[in-house]
Amino acid sequence: MEFSFYLIQLLNGIQYGFLLFLVASGLTLVFGIMDVINLAHGSFYMIGAYLAFWLTGIFGSLFLGIVLAIPLAVALGFVVERLAIAYLYKKGHLHQVLLTYALILIFDEAQRFLWGNDSHGVDIPAALSGSITLTDIQVYPVYRLFVSFVCIVIGVGMFYVIQKTKLGMTIRAGASNRQMTQALGINIERLFTIVFSLGVGLAAFAGMIAAPIDSLYPGMGDNILIISLVVVVIGGIGSIKGAFVGAMIIGVSSIFGKTLFPSMASIVVYAMMAGILIWKPQGLFKSA
Amino acid sequence: MTTGSPGNNTPLIEARGLHTFYGDSHILHGIDITIHKSETVSLIGRNGMGKTTTLRTLIGLAPPRQGTIKVHGRDIKKSKVHKIVHQGIAYVPDDRGIFPNLSLYENLIMAARSGPNGRDDWPLSRVLDLFPRLKERMGHMGNQLSGGEQQMLTIGRALMTNPDLILLDEATEGLAPKLRKIIWAVIKQIKKAGIATVIVDKDIKTLLEISDRNIIIEKGKIIYDGDSEKLIKEPEILKKYVGV
Ligand SMILES: Nc1ncnc2c1ncn2[C@@H]1O[C@H](COP(=O)(O)OP(=O)(O)OP(=O)(O)O)[C@@H](O)[C@H]1O
Ligand SMILES: [Mg+2]
């Protein structure tokens, strides 16, 4: 196999890593700042994908579908936080696991009720359906490059908000010392609502832009949840930087695992996690 | 009578019969505390007597199981911590509470706001004039600061919320004598600026010199509350309850 083959795998791995980052960043923030384990986080990825599928079907344009789906997803995050997650702040992790697991069941059931058990696909928009020629026989789809590009833009935006804005300061402060943040007059519950809703928005957005390259099927959120938990643990709970590095490591190694050692593909990711945790039991980076 | 509508004589804080628990342990046993405008009050007592718990109770970090707390004459029993401190209270905790992952500058401005009545007396420049040392360290992260710098920062951060009252726990604890002097000088400036303070510190001598009133707390109860002149004339009280 030649260089361009590896290049394609690497590009796929990076693109997958970017999507994982969008999902894992919300998960790690919610865990790090709010101390809530949200097992339903993967469901929002699924919901995003189905929203994109549904709205694209109605309006005939993926872009329009996504533009409309984002506010719906954030609003859903807001409602879920107010009606369910807000009860968990003073509870232990067991309550959180039970309640957010119940949310998975509810979302999965709603998905089946609305869209059935068949798997679905979303077409790649015509403007991005082309390919780039790498060598005489190898091409790379433009849409995948587009996905990576959009994720970079969002990643930079997120980094800017967290590092440079007052909201970002309070998010970082809340992650390191919740009581002091409150004692300085910050409304920590409102901060939690914002962080949770934005996290849901990011996960759902990942599902939306992944819809044309990933098929939609019942329970598709479970797989991404587990991989995202691995990413969060590797990166260090609460660390955005860690979520990024962890997502890249897992994204690239899982794609290479699938092509180079197909028989062992499913354990590559966990072997990676075990290795990193032996080296750094707290994960690669510290919180926020 | 000063109860009712918040006039000029309404105390900043008026707490009655506070009982605070940590889990099952009963820590405060019916504390009454009143803090007036521009008053400098010291809270004195041996280790573990409930000084820190009293301060935490007043701003809602350790909500009392019994008792009432009025801030500017308004009952704050059901209020959240951030609502209470927005009434013009700033808290300087014994561990300083500097955010290690925020720069010095970010620590200073993250909570900056005007006071409850729109007062804006403490812009960044004035705080930095008070603590010139902080100017040189603006970009450093909270965990790169010395103990003295952290203490300056936590007081500066409190001032930037334009409070009427600062609760100062362990004002000079763990600082070198030179730094203690700086902190005490700043506390005098804060007093001069008309901001009320409740100060906890081991340096009883300086406390008596600075404060208008002293409260002695013993096993979660207030056993003395009176002005400094009176306490200086009754050294046996200090000897008995504080050991100095
Ligand atoms: N989080 C907690 N859980 C249980 N007990 C606590 C907790 N914090 C403090 N205590 C206990 O409450 C009592 C009062 O503690 P507090 O910190 O208010 O005393 P203090 O007067 O500030 O003492 P120091 O001079 O040591 O700071 C002590 O007996 C202490 O052991
Ligand atoms: Mg104390």
PDB file of N, CA and C in Angstrom, chain B residues 79-154:
ATOM      1  N   SER B  79     -32.584  33.101  49.614  1.00  0.00           N
ATOM      2  CA  SER B  79     -31.824  33.563  48.451  1.00  0.00           C
ATOM      3  C   SER B  79     -30.608  32.679  48.177  1.00  0.00           C
ATOM      4  N   LYS B  80     -30.248  32.632  46.899  1.00  0.00           N
ATOM      5  CA  LYS B  80     -29.033  31.924  46.500  1.00  0.00           C
ATOM      6  C   LYS B  80     -27.810  32.798  46.820  1.00  0.00           C
ATOM      7  N   VAL B  81     -26.658  32.144  46.905  1.00  0.00           N
ATOM      8  CA  VAL B  81     -25.420  32.843  47.264  1.00  0.00           C
ATOM      9  C   VAL B  81     -25.186  34.065  46.370  1.00  0.00           C
ATOM     10  N   HIS B  82     -25.333  33.894  45.054  1.00  0.00           N
ATOM     11  CA  HIS B  82     -24.995  35.014  44.166  1.00  0.00           C
ATOM     12  C   HIS B  82     -25.940  36.203  44.371  1.00  0.00           C
ATOM     13  N   LYS B  83     -27.192  35.913  44.731  1.00  0.00           N
ATOM     14  CA  LYS B  83     -28.150  36.991  45.000  1.00  0.00           C
ATOM     15  C   LYS B  83     -27.751  37.744  46.266  1.00  0.00           C
ATOM     16  N   ILE B  84     -27.319  36.998  47.268  1.00  0.00           N
ATOM     17  CA  ILE B  84     -26.937  37.621  48.535  1.00  0.00           C
ATOM     18  C   ILE B  84     -25.735  38.543  48.340  1.00  0.00           C
ATOM     19  N   VAL B  85     -24.703  38.049  47.667  1.00  0.00           N
ATOM     20  CA  VAL B  85     -23.509  38.889  47.536  1.00  0.00           C
ATOM     21  C   VAL B  85     -23.765  40.095  46.616  1.00  0.00           C
ATOM     22  N   HIS B  86     -24.731  39.967  45.732  1.00  0.00           N
ATOM     23  CA  HIS B  86     -25.080  41.125  44.895  1.00  0.00           C
ATOM     24  C   HIS B  86     -25.696  42.263  45.704  1.00  0.00           C
ATOM     25  N   GLN B  87     -26.074  42.005  46.965  1.00  0.00           N
ATOM     26  CA  GLN B  87     -26.546  43.084  47.840  1.00  0.00           C
ATOM     27  C   GLN B  87     -25.380  43.945  48.336  1.00  0.00           C
ATOM     28  N   GLY B  88     -24.172  43.633  47.870  1.00  0.00           N
ATOM     29  CA  GLY B  88     -23.035  44.462  48.254  1.00  0.00           C
ATOM     30  C   GLY B  88     -22.110  43.819  49.274  1.00  0.00           C
ATOM     31  N   ILE B  89     -22.018  42.495  49.213  1.00  0.00           N
ATOM     32  CA  ILE B  89     -21.120  41.794  50.137  1.00  0.00           C
ATOM     33  C   ILE B  89     -20.032  41.100  49.325  1.00  0.00           C
ATOM     34  N   ALA B  90     -18.796  41.195  49.812  1.00  0.00           N
ATOM     35  CA  ALA B  90     -17.706  40.474  49.161  1.00  0.00           C
ATOM     36  C   ALA B  90     -17.090  39.537  50.185  1.00  0.00           C
ATOM     37  N   TYR B  91     -16.651  38.390  49.719  1.00  0.00           N
ATOM     38  CA  TYR B  91     -16.118  37.364  50.615  1.00  0.00           C
ATOM     39  C   TYR B  91     -14.673  37.070  50.236  1.00  0.00           C
ATOM     40  N   VAL B  92     -13.792  37.186  51.215  1.00  0.00           N
ATOM     41  CA  VAL B  92     -12.392  36.822  51.027  1.00  0.00           C
ATOM     42  C   VAL B  92     -12.135  35.595  51.907  1.00  0.00           C
ATOM     43  N   PRO B  93     -12.111  34.402  51.310  1.00  0.00           N
ATOM     44  CA  PRO B  93     -12.055  33.190  52.131  1.00  0.00           C
ATOM     45  C   PRO B  93     -10.658  32.942  52.705  1.00  0.00           C
ATOM     46  N   ASP B  94     -10.604  32.067  53.718  1.00  0.00           N
ATOM     47  CA  ASP B  94      -9.310  31.809  54.367  1.00  0.00           C
ATOM     48  C   ASP B  94      -8.294  31.190  53.403  1.00  0.00           C
ATOM     49  N   ASP B  95      -8.788  30.464  52.379  1.00  0.00           N
ATOM     50  CA  ASP B  95      -7.834  29.869  51.423  1.00  0.00           C
ATOM     51  C   ASP B  95      -7.649  30.756  50.180  1.00  0.00           C
ATOM     52  N   ARG B  96      -8.204  31.967  50.241  1.00  0.00           N
ATOM     53  CA  ARG B  96      -8.074  32.996  49.209  1.00  0.00           C
ATOM     54  C   ARG B  96      -8.922  32.752  47.976  1.00  0.00           C
ATOM     55  N   GLY B  97      -9.151  31.502  47.612  1.00  0.00           N
ATOM     56  CA  GLY B  97     -10.066  31.209  46.512  1.00  0.00           C
ATOM     57  C   GLY B  97      -9.644  31.770  45.162  1.00  0.00           C
ATOM     58  N   ILE B  98      -8.331  31.856  44.941  1.00  0.00           N
ATOM     59  CA  ILE B  98      -7.858  32.302  43.626  1.00  0.00           C
ATOM     60  C   ILE B  98      -8.063  31.164  42.629  1.00  0.00           C
ATOM     61  N   PHE B  99      -8.547  31.490  41.430  1.00  0.00           N
ATOM     62  CA  PHE B  99      -8.715  30.455  40.418  1.00  0.00           C
ATOM     63  C   PHE B  99      -7.356  30.178  39.773  1.00  0.00           C
ATOM     64  N   PRO B 100      -6.844  28.975  39.934  1.00  0.00           N
ATOM     65  CA  PRO B 100      -5.492  28.677  39.444  1.00  0.00           C
ATOM     66  C   PRO B 100      -5.399  28.712  37.927  1.00  0.00           C
ATOM     67  N   ASN B 101      -6.526  28.453  37.262  1.00  0.00           N
ATOM     68  CA  ASN B 101      -6.527  28.357  35.803  1.00  0.00           C
ATOM     69  C   ASN B 101      -6.966  29.654  35.123  1.00  0.00           C
ATOM     70  N   LEU B 102      -7.059  30.741  35.910  1.00  0.00           N
ATOM     71  CA  LEU B 102      -7.314  32.054  35.338  1.00  0.00           C
ATOM     72  C   LEU B 102      -6.094  32.929  35.600  1.00  0.00           C
ATOM     73  N   SER B 103      -5.817  33.835  34.688  1.00  0.00           N
ATOM     74  CA  SER B 103      -4.698  34.741  34.905  1.00  0.00           C
ATOM     75  C   SER B 103      -5.054  35.717  36.028  1.00  0.00           C
ATOM     76  N   LEU B 104      -4.051  36.389  36.547  1.00  0.00           N
ATOM     77  CA  LEU B 104      -4.290  37.380  37.595  1.00  0.00           C
ATOM     78  C   LEU B 104      -5.321  38.398  37.121  1.00  0.00           C
ATOM     79  N   TYR B 105      -5.137  38.877  35.897  1.00  0.00           N
ATOM     80  CA  TYR B 105      -6.062  39.860  35.333  1.00  0.00           C
ATOM     81  C   TYR B 105      -7.492  39.309  35.274  1.00  0.00           C
ATOM     82  N   GLU B 106      -7.605  38.072  34.811  1.00  0.00           N
ATOM     83  CA  GLU B 106      -8.943  37.471  34.707  1.00  0.00           C
ATOM     84  C   GLU B 106      -9.566  37.281  36.086  1.00  0.00           C
ATOM     85  N   ASN B 107      -8.745  36.860  37.058  1.00  0.00           N
ATOM     86  CA  ASN B 107      -9.245  36.727  38.420  1.00  0.00           C
ATOM     87  C   ASN B 107      -9.821  38.058  38.922  1.00  0.00           C
ATOM     88  N   LEU B 108      -9.132  39.152  38.557  1.00  0.00           N
ATOM     89  CA  LEU B 108      -9.574  40.470  39.023  1.00  0.00           C
ATOM     90  C   LEU B 108     -10.888  40.902  38.387  1.00  0.00           C
ATOM     91  N   ILE B 109     -11.007  40.694  37.081  1.00  0.00           N
ATOM     92  CA  ILE B 109     -12.160  41.293  36.392  1.00  0.00           C
ATOM     93  C   ILE B 109     -13.345  40.355  36.233  1.00  0.00           C
ATOM     94  N   MET B 110     -13.149  39.055  36.504  1.00  0.00           N
ATOM     95  CA  MET B 110     -14.230  38.115  36.175  1.00  0.00           C
ATOM     96  C   MET B 110     -15.533  38.427  36.896  1.00  0.00           C
ATOM     97  N   ALA B 111     -15.426  39.003  38.104  1.00  0.00           N
ATOM     98  CA  ALA B 111     -16.649  39.271  38.862  1.00  0.00           C
ATOM     99  C   ALA B 111     -16.907  40.768  39.001  1.00  0.00           C
ATOM    100  N   ALA B 112     -16.093  41.593  38.351  1.00  0.00           N
ATOM    101  CA  ALA B 112     -16.201  43.042  38.529  1.00  0.00           C
ATOM    102  C   ALA B 112     -17.609  43.519  38.196  1.00  0.00           C
ATOM    103  N   ARG B 113     -18.128  44.389  39.034  1.00  0.00           N
ATOM    104  CA  ARG B 113     -19.463  44.940  38.780  1.00  0.00           C
ATOM    105  C   ARG B 113     -19.626  46.207  39.600  1.00  0.00           C
ATOM    106  N   SER B 114     -20.658  46.985  39.279  1.00  0.00           N
ATOM    107  CA  SER B 114     -20.904  48.154  40.112  1.00  0.00           C
ATOM    108  C   SER B 114     -21.668  47.717  41.351  1.00  0.00           C
ATOM    109  N   GLY B 115     -21.645  48.571  42.364  1.00  0.00           N
ATOM    110  CA  GLY B 115     -22.276  48.223  43.628  1.00  0.00           C
ATOM    111  C   GLY B 115     -23.786  48.203  43.525  1.00  0.00           C
ATOM    112  N   PRO B 116     -24.450  47.812  44.632  1.00  0.00           N
ATOM    113  CA  PRO B 116     -25.905  47.658  44.610  1.00  0.00           C
ATOM    114  C   PRO B 116     -26.644  48.946  44.234  1.00  0.00           C
ATOM    115  N   ASN B 117     -26.055  50.097  44.549  1.00  0.00           N
ATOM    116  CA  ASN B 117     -26.746  51.337  44.195  1.00  0.00           C
ATOM    117  C   ASN B 117     -26.083  52.029  43.002  1.00  0.00           C
ATOM    118  N   GLY B 118     -25.434  51.194  42.170  1.00  0.00           N
ATOM    119  CA  GLY B 118     -24.830  51.725  40.954  1.00  0.00           C
ATOM    120  C   GLY B 118     -23.474  52.390  41.157  1.00  0.00           C
ATOM    121  N   ARG B 119     -22.968  52.344  42.403  1.00  0.00           N
ATOM    122  CA  ARG B 119     -21.674  52.949  42.708  1.00  0.00           C
ATOM    123  C   ARG B 119     -20.569  52.254  41.928  1.00  0.00           C
ATOM    124  N   ASP B 120     -19.634  53.035  41.422  1.00  0.00           N
ATOM    125  CA  ASP B 120     -18.538  52.449  40.662  1.00  0.00           C
ATOM    126  C   ASP B 120     -17.225  53.075  41.108  1.00  0.00           C
ATOM    127  N   ASP B 121     -16.884  52.818  42.371  1.00  0.00           N
ATOM    128  CA  ASP B 121     -15.741  53.507  42.985  1.00  0.00           C
ATOM    129  C   ASP B 121     -14.419  52.808  42.756  1.00  0.00           C
ATOM    130  N   TRP B 122     -14.467  51.553  42.318  1.00  0.00           N
ATOM    131  CA  TRP B 122     -13.243  50.763  42.284  1.00  0.00           C
ATOM    132  C   TRP B 122     -12.928  50.221  40.903  1.00  0.00           C
ATOM    133  N   PRO B 123     -12.554  51.113  39.991  1.00  0.00           N
ATOM    134  CA  PRO B 123     -12.093  50.637  38.695  1.00  0.00           C
ATOM    135  C   PRO B 123     -10.737  49.944  38.847  1.00  0.00           C
ATOM    136  N   LEU B 124     -10.365  49.211  37.828  1.00  0.00           N
ATOM    137  CA  LEU B 124      -9.108  48.461  37.869  1.00  0.00           C
ATOM    138  C   LEU B 124      -7.927  49.335  38.279  1.00  0.00           C
ATOM    139  N   SER B 125      -7.886  50.559  37.753  1.00  0.00           N
ATOM    140  CA  SER B 125      -6.720  51.419  38.013  1.00  0.00           C
ATOM    141  C   SER B 125      -6.581  51.724  39.508  1.00  0.00           C
ATOM    142  N   ARG B 126      -7.712  51.936  40.193  1.00  0.00           N
ATOM    143  CA  ARG B 126      -7.636  52.252  41.619  1.00  0.00           C
ATOM    144  C   ARG B 126      -7.180  51.032  42.429  1.00  0.00           C
ATOM    145  N   VAL B 127      -7.666  49.872  42.028  1.00  0.00           N
ATOM    146  CA  VAL B 127      -7.256  48.645  42.719  1.00  0.00           C
ATOM    147  C   VAL B 127      -5.759  48.419  42.518  1.00  0.00           C
ATOM    148  N   LEU B 128      -5.277  48.703  41.314  1.00  0.00           N
ATOM    149  CA  LEU B 128      -3.860  48.498  41.044  1.00  0.00           C
ATOM    150  C   LEU B 128      -3.001  49.537  41.759  1.00  0.00           C
ATOM    151  N   ASP B 129      -3.550  50.734  41.988  1.00  0.00           N
ATOM    152  CA  ASP B 129      -2.819  51.736  42.766  1.00  0.00           C
ATOM    153  C   ASP B 129      -2.645  51.268  44.208  1.00  0.00           C
ATOM    154  N   LEU B 130      -3.669  50.549  44.682  1.00  0.00           N
ATOM    155  CA  LEU B 130      -3.620  50.026  46.035  1.00  0.00           C
ATOM    156  C   LEU B 130      -2.609  48.880  46.128  1.00  0.00           C
ATOM    157  N   PHE B 131      -2.497  48.109  45.062  1.00  0.00           N
ATOM    158  CA  PHE B 131      -1.579  46.960  45.033  1.00  0.00           C
ATOM    159  C   PHE B 131      -0.671  47.034  43.798  1.00  0.00           C
ATOM    160  N   PRO B 132       0.318  47.936  43.836  1.00  0.00           N
ATOM    161  CA  PRO B 132       1.164  48.101  42.644  1.00  0.00           C
ATOM    162  C   PRO B 132       1.835  46.780  42.226  1.00  0.00           C
ATOM    163  N   ARG B 133       2.090  45.927  43.203  1.00  0.00           N
ATOM    164  CA  ARG B 133       2.745  44.646  42.930  1.00  0.00           C
ATOM    165  C   ARG B 133       1.975  43.816  41.897  1.00  0.00           C
ATOM    166  N   LEU B 134       0.644  43.935  41.926  1.00  0.00           N
ATOM    167  CA  LEU B 134      -0.165  43.118  41.015  1.00  0.00           C
ATOM    168  C   LEU B 134       0.035  43.526  39.559  1.00  0.00           C
ATOM    169  N   LYS B 135       0.390  44.794  39.362  1.00  0.00           N
ATOM    170  CA  LYS B 135       0.542  45.320  38.010  1.00  0.00           C
ATOM    171  C   LYS B 135       1.542  44.525  37.190  1.00  0.00           C
ATOM    172  N   GLU B 136       2.622  44.085  37.870  1.00  0.00           N
ATOM    173  CA  GLU B 136       3.694  43.411  37.144  1.00  0.00           C
ATOM    174  C   GLU B 136       3.360  41.956  36.845  1.00  0.00           C
ATOM    175  N   ARG B 137       2.262  41.471  37.425  1.00  0.00           N
ATOM    176  CA  ARG B 137       1.999  40.033  37.330  1.00  0.00           C
ATOM    177  C   ARG B 137       0.696  39.730  36.586  1.00  0.00           C
ATOM    178  N   MET B 138       0.181  40.711  35.877  1.00  0.00           N
ATOM    179  CA  MET B 138      -1.145  40.589  35.263  1.00  0.00           C
ATOM    180  C   MET B 138      -1.364  39.323  34.450  1.00  0.00           C
ATOM    181  N   GLY B 139      -0.337  38.913  33.706  1.00  0.00           N
ATOM    182  CA  GLY B 139      -0.516  37.780  32.809  1.00  0.00           C
ATOM    183  C   GLY B 139      -0.265  36.429  33.458  1.00  0.00           C
ATOM    184  N   HIS B 140       0.233  36.439  34.698  1.00  0.00           N
ATOM    185  CA  HIS B 140       0.539  35.159  35.353  1.00  0.00           C
ATOM    186  C   HIS B 140      -0.738  34.432  35.737  1.00  0.00           C
ATOM    187  N   MET B 141      -0.663  33.111  35.714  1.00  0.00           N
ATOM    188  CA  MET B 141      -1.819  32.325  36.116  1.00  0.00           C
ATOM    189  C   MET B 141      -1.920  32.317  37.647  1.00  0.00           C
ATOM    190  N   GLY B 142      -3.143  32.098  38.132  1.00  0.00           N
ATOM    191  CA  GLY B 142      -3.388  32.119  39.571  1.00  0.00           C
ATOM    192  C   GLY B 142      -2.466  31.189  40.355  1.00  0.00           C
ATOM    193  N   ASN B 143      -2.128  30.051  39.749  1.00  0.00           N
ATOM    194  CA  ASN B 143      -1.292  29.100  40.499  1.00  0.00           C
ATOM    195  C   ASN B 143       0.192  29.431  40.434  1.00  0.00           C
ATOM    196  N   GLN B 144       0.525  30.541  39.789  1.00  0.00           N
ATOM    197  CA  GLN B 144       1.936  30.946  39.754  1.00  0.00           C
ATOM    198  C   GLN B 144       2.219  32.089  40.726  1.00  0.00           C
ATOM    199  N   LEU B 145       1.213  32.438  41.547  1.00  0.00           N
ATOM    200  CA  LEU B 145       1.370  33.604  42.411  1.00  0.00           C
ATOM    201  C   LEU B 145       1.812  33.189  43.819  1.00  0.00           C
ATOM    202  N   SER B 146       2.565  34.043  44.470  1.00  0.00           N
ATOM    203  CA  SER B 146       2.977  33.788  45.851  1.00  0.00           C
ATOM    204  C   SER B 146       1.774  34.010  46.773  1.00  0.00           C
ATOM    205  N   GLY B 147       1.922  33.562  48.031  1.00  0.00           N
ATOM    206  CA  GLY B 147       0.845  33.739  48.997  1.00  0.00           C
ATOM    207  C   GLY B 147       0.451  35.200  49.161  1.00  0.00           C
ATOM    208  N   GLY B 148       1.447  36.078  49.215  1.00  0.00           N
ATOM    209  CA  GLY B 148       1.169  37.505  49.378  1.00  0.00           C
ATOM    210  C   GLY B 148       0.419  38.070  48.181  1.00  0.00           C
ATOM    211  N   GLU B 149       0.865  37.669  46.991  1.00  0.00           N
ATOM    212  CA  GLU B 149       0.183  38.148  45.778  1.00  0.00           C
ATOM    213  C   GLU B 149      -1.252  37.640  45.731  1.00  0.00           C
ATOM    214  N   GLN B 150      -1.432  36.386  46.157  1.00  0.00           N
ATOM    215  CA  GLN B 150      -2.790  35.834  46.175  1.00  0.00           C
ATOM    216  C   GLN B 150      -3.685  36.619  47.129  1.00  0.00           C
ATOM    217  N   GLN B 151      -3.141  36.990  48.285  1.00  0.00           N
ATOM    218  CA  GLN B 151      -3.948  37.726  49.244  1.00  0.00           C
ATOM    219  C   GLN B 151      -4.301  39.117  48.711  1.00  0.00           C
ATOM    220  N   MET B 152      -3.318  39.763  48.058  1.00  0.00           N
ATOM    221  CA  MET B 152      -3.610  41.069  47.443  1.00  0.00           C
ATOM    222  C   MET B 152      -4.686  40.907  46.376  1.00  0.00           C
ATOM    223  N   LEU B 153      -4.541  39.851  45.592  1.00  0.00           N
ATOM    224  CA  LEU B 153      -5.475  39.618  44.490  1.00  0.00           C
ATOM    225  C   LEU B 153      -6.889  39.365  45.010  1.00  0.00           C
ATOM    226  N   THR B 154      -7.004  38.567  46.064  1.00  0.00           N
ATOM    227  CA  THR B 154      -8.343  38.236  46.534  1.00  0.00           C
ATOM    228  C   THR B 154      -9.025  39.464  47.149  1.00  0.00           C
TER     229      THR B 154
END
